[in-house]
Short mmCIF file of C-alpha atoms in Angstrom, two decimals:
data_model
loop_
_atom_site.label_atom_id
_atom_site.label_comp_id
_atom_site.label_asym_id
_atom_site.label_seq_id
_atom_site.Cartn_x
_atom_site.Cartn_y
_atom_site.Cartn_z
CA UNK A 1 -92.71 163.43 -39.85
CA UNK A 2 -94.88 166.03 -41.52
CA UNK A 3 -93.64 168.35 -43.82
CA UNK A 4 -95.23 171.94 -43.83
CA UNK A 5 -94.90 174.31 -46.76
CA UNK A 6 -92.44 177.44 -45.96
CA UNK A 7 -95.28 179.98 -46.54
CA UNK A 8 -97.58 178.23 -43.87
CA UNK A 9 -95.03 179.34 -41.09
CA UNK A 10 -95.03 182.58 -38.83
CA UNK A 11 -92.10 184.09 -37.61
CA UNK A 12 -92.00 186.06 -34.49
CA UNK A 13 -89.33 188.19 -33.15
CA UNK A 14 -88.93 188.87 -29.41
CA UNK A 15 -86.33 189.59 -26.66
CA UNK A 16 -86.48 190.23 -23.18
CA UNK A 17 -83.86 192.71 -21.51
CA UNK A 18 -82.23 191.91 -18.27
CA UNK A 19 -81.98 194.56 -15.04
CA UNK A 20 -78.52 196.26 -15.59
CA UNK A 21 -75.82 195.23 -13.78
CA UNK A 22 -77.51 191.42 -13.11
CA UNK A 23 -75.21 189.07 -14.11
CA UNK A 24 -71.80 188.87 -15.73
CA UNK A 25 -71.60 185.79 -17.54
CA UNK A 26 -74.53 183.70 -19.40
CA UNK A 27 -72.98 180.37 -20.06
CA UNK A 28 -76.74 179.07 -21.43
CA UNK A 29 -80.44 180.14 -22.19
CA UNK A 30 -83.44 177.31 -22.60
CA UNK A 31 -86.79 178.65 -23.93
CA UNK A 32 -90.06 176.20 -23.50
CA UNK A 33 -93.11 177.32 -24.81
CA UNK A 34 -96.52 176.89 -22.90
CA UNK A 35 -99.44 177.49 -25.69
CA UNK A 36 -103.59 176.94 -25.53
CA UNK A 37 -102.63 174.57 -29.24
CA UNK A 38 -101.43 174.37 -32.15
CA UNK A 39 -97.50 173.82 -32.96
CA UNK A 40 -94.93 176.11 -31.80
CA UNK A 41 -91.61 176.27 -30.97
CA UNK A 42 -88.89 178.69 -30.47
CA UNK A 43 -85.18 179.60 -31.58
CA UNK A 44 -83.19 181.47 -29.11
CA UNK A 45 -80.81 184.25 -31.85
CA UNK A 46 -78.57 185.47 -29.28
CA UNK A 47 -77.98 186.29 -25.50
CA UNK A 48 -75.64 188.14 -23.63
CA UNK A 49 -75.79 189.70 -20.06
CA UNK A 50 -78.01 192.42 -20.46
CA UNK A 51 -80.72 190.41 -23.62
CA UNK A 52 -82.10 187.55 -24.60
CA UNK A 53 -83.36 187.56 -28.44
CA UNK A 54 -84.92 184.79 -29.48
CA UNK A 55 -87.61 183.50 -32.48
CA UNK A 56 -90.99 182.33 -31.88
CA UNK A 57 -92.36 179.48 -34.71
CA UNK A 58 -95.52 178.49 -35.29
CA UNK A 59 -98.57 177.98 -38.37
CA UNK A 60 -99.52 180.64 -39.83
CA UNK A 61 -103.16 179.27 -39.97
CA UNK A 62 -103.23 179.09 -35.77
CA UNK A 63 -104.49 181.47 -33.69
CA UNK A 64 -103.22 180.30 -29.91
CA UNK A 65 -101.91 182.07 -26.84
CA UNK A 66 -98.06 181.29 -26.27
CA UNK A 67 -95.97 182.24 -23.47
CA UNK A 68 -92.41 181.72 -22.84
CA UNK A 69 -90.58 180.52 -20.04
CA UNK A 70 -86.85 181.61 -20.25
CA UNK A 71 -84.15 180.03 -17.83
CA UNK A 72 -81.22 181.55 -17.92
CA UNK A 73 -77.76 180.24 -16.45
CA UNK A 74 -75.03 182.57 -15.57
CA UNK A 75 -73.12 184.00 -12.95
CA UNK A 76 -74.42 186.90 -10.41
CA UNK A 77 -72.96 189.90 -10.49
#
């Protein structure tokens, strides 16, 4: 593999809130990126049934577009 220096990497903090009262168990969460280039990847930090927080990684040197697609399994409310 290729090793990057630490100071080459951006970090990215994000979440994404759920409509109250949605669900009342999250049993999993699976992030996939879709990006224009570059290398990126993502970290989910935590879920519950209202939030999703999760880490977006990628080089520091890259500008790219990157959107994420969140599944989320759980139970309905």
């Amino acid at each position: 593999g290729t090793t990057v220096p630490a100071g080459l990497w951006y970090y990215g903090n994000a979440s994404v809130d759920f409509d109250s009262g949605l669900l009342t168990n999250v049993k999993n969460v699976q992030i996939t990126l879709d990006r224009s280039s570059g290398l990126y990847f993502c970290n989910t930090n935590g879920y519950s049934t209202s939030k999703i927080n999760f880490r977006v990684i990628g080089i520091n040197s890259e500008t790219v577009a990157v959107a994420a697609n969140i599944y989320v399994i759980g139970t309905w409310k």
